């Protein structure tokens, strides 16, 4: 399954599991109904900013949109490099590789990102959940430089630095350098806000 087909299935499945219409998800996310429809049909490649808005409206972390659709066979605990889902943001060119084996339901997910020089991406993360319920993530910068604005505070990171963040506020990722940056993200994916009876949750 290619990445756009996967995103289409995940957005459509999460929306329907929450009993939300296209119009309701559009209202909650600020993404137009026509755009959501195109995404769910796999007819467009959404930007990171659009996916962030949809994830927030669906009460899931961005990483959940890249989870594998459940398969009939048991998931493997090993994800070979060639099998890892890799997505490129059409807006900024940043590349996101999902390292964690899909379908395991693990409470931790690992992602590797290559971020182009001079680019920035804003994630709304407008869930407004308290810190103890919101997903957490840590960024470990492996190469290059990054500037992260988490809510009202800005952090300048050099290779080797690690920044912990609560994903319940706007976060801006920016590469101020003249060469690509590369970093690893560790994300919690099991939060009471979205793991409890997801099929019974509705968007209001």
XYZ file of C-alpha atoms in Angstrom:
204
model
C 0.000 0.000 0.000
C 1.492 3.366 -1.031
C 1.581 6.188 1.488
C -1.256 8.271 -0.016
C -3.523 5.201 -0.053
C -2.594 4.524 3.576
C -3.362 8.117 4.602
C -6.673 7.950 2.746
C -7.705 4.780 4.572
C -6.609 6.089 7.978
C -8.353 9.469 7.733
C -11.540 7.880 6.410
C -11.461 5.087 9.014
C -10.817 7.411 11.973
C -13.520 9.818 10.840
C -16.124 7.070 10.481
C -15.110 5.439 13.778
C -15.956 8.728 15.472
C -19.287 9.051 13.676
C -18.234 12.263 11.954
C -19.405 13.484 8.583
C -17.096 15.228 6.136
C -18.794 18.512 7.010
C -18.258 18.031 10.736
C -14.581 17.124 10.324
C -14.131 20.136 8.057
C -15.697 22.369 10.709
C -13.551 20.906 13.499
C -10.272 20.968 11.558
C -10.497 24.075 9.427
C -9.697 21.935 6.364
C -12.215 22.264 3.554
C -14.688 19.474 2.913
C -13.471 19.128 -0.669
C -9.865 18.730 0.480
C -10.809 16.051 3.028
C -12.782 14.229 0.354
C -9.794 14.291 -2.009
C -7.523 12.982 0.769
C -9.924 10.157 1.622
C -10.064 9.128 -2.034
C -6.271 9.201 -2.307
C -6.435 11.843 -5.026
C -4.142 14.418 -3.401
C -0.990 14.486 -1.287
C -1.821 16.569 1.813
C 0.787 18.785 3.401
C 2.068 18.279 6.934
C 0.087 21.319 8.088
C -3.167 19.853 6.736
C -2.494 16.445 8.294
C -1.744 18.115 11.630
C -5.124 19.878 11.583
C -6.945 16.640 10.749
C -5.113 14.706 13.453
C -5.981 17.349 16.056
C -9.632 17.329 15.021
C -9.703 13.516 15.262
C -8.017 13.602 18.700
C -5.039 11.508 17.615
C -1.345 12.344 17.254
C -0.048 12.937 13.736
C 1.778 9.595 13.860
C -1.570 7.781 14.110
C -2.430 8.826 10.551
C 0.511 6.744 9.317
C -0.394 3.593 11.256
C -0.906 0.530 9.106
C -4.479 -0.525 8.454
C -5.092 -3.756 10.441
C -4.158 -6.831 8.434
C -5.462 -10.387 8.595
C -2.021 -11.782 9.459
C -0.305 -11.088 12.812
C 2.055 -8.070 12.693
C 5.793 -8.642 12.654
C 7.960 -7.148 15.424
C 10.635 -6.388 12.809
C 10.432 -3.542 10.281
C 13.110 -3.885 7.605
C 14.438 -0.603 6.224
C 12.983 -1.298 2.781
C 9.528 -1.915 4.301
C 9.320 1.250 6.419
C 6.715 3.765 5.287
C 8.340 6.971 4.059
C 6.376 10.149 3.371
C 7.528 13.474 1.896
C 5.638 16.652 2.731
C 4.735 18.264 -0.623
C 4.826 21.690 1.007
C 8.281 21.764 2.608
C 9.981 18.646 1.243
C 10.623 17.255 4.710
C 10.791 13.464 4.726
C 9.286 11.348 7.495
C 10.252 7.660 7.852
C 8.284 5.463 10.255
C 10.679 3.087 11.983
C 8.326 1.255 14.364
C 6.886 -2.025 13.013
C 3.261 -1.332 12.004
C 0.219 -2.881 13.592
C 1.772 -3.757 16.957
C -0.206 -1.275 19.012
C 2.985 -0.325 20.839
C 2.795 2.664 23.251
C 5.945 4.169 21.715
C 6.647 5.062 18.100
C 9.955 6.008 16.472
C 10.220 8.300 13.456
C 13.242 9.509 11.488
C 12.992 12.900 9.780
C 15.188 14.563 7.177
C 14.416 18.288 7.157
C 15.545 20.471 4.206
C 17.630 23.597 4.749
C 15.720 26.852 5.020
C 12.305 25.226 5.453
C 9.759 25.364 8.273
C 6.556 23.500 9.140
C 3.890 24.535 11.642
C 1.836 21.938 13.506
C -1.278 23.354 15.158
C -1.728 20.545 17.738
C -4.892 22.299 18.835
C -6.215 19.536 21.102
C -5.934 21.717 24.236
C -5.504 18.595 26.365
C -3.801 18.879 29.768
C -0.178 17.770 29.802
C -0.893 14.492 31.618
C -3.345 13.409 28.875
C -1.675 14.845 25.776
C 0.829 12.837 23.693
C 4.497 13.509 24.426
C 7.442 13.431 22.051
C 11.194 13.834 22.240
C 13.374 15.058 19.388
C 17.005 13.902 19.236
C 18.912 15.924 16.640
C 21.408 13.707 14.834
C 22.759 16.067 12.157
C 22.529 19.778 11.346
C 20.623 22.490 13.198
C 16.953 22.990 14.067
C 14.932 25.728 15.720
C 11.747 24.643 17.495
C 9.095 27.004 18.767
C 6.925 25.150 21.284
C 4.030 27.357 22.326
C 5.607 30.673 23.379
C 9.187 29.386 23.750
C 11.859 28.930 21.071
C 14.747 26.465 21.308
C 17.861 26.382 19.121
C 19.169 22.824 18.760
C 22.563 21.552 17.611
C 23.550 17.976 16.787
C 23.266 15.760 19.856
C 20.637 17.903 21.618
C 17.358 16.336 22.755
C 14.149 18.309 23.356
C 11.062 16.950 25.153
C 7.671 18.357 24.140
C 4.015 17.991 25.082
C 1.921 17.859 21.928
C -0.992 20.039 23.006
C 0.182 23.390 21.658
C 1.409 24.808 18.341
C 4.922 23.651 17.402
C 7.020 25.154 14.614
C 9.900 23.103 13.208
C 12.473 25.150 11.260
C 15.894 24.449 9.780
C 17.905 27.702 9.799
C 21.034 26.018 8.434
C 22.391 25.651 4.916
C 22.216 21.859 4.831
C 19.551 19.278 5.695
C 19.006 18.336 9.321
C 18.237 14.809 10.463
C 16.574 13.842 13.715
C 14.771 11.019 15.483
C 11.399 11.457 17.148
C 10.131 9.224 19.938
C 6.375 9.626 20.404
C 3.911 8.262 22.906
C 0.859 6.937 21.113
C -1.192 5.550 24.001
C -3.115 8.350 25.672
C -6.433 8.025 27.523
C -7.792 10.740 25.260
C -7.852 8.564 22.176
C -7.284 4.922 23.104
C -10.437 4.322 25.120
C -13.214 2.866 22.927
C -12.335 4.881 19.793
C -15.286 3.465 17.847
C -17.677 4.944 20.399
C -16.178 8.447 20.306
C -17.978 11.099 18.297
C -16.902 14.517 17.122
C -19.156 17.308 18.291
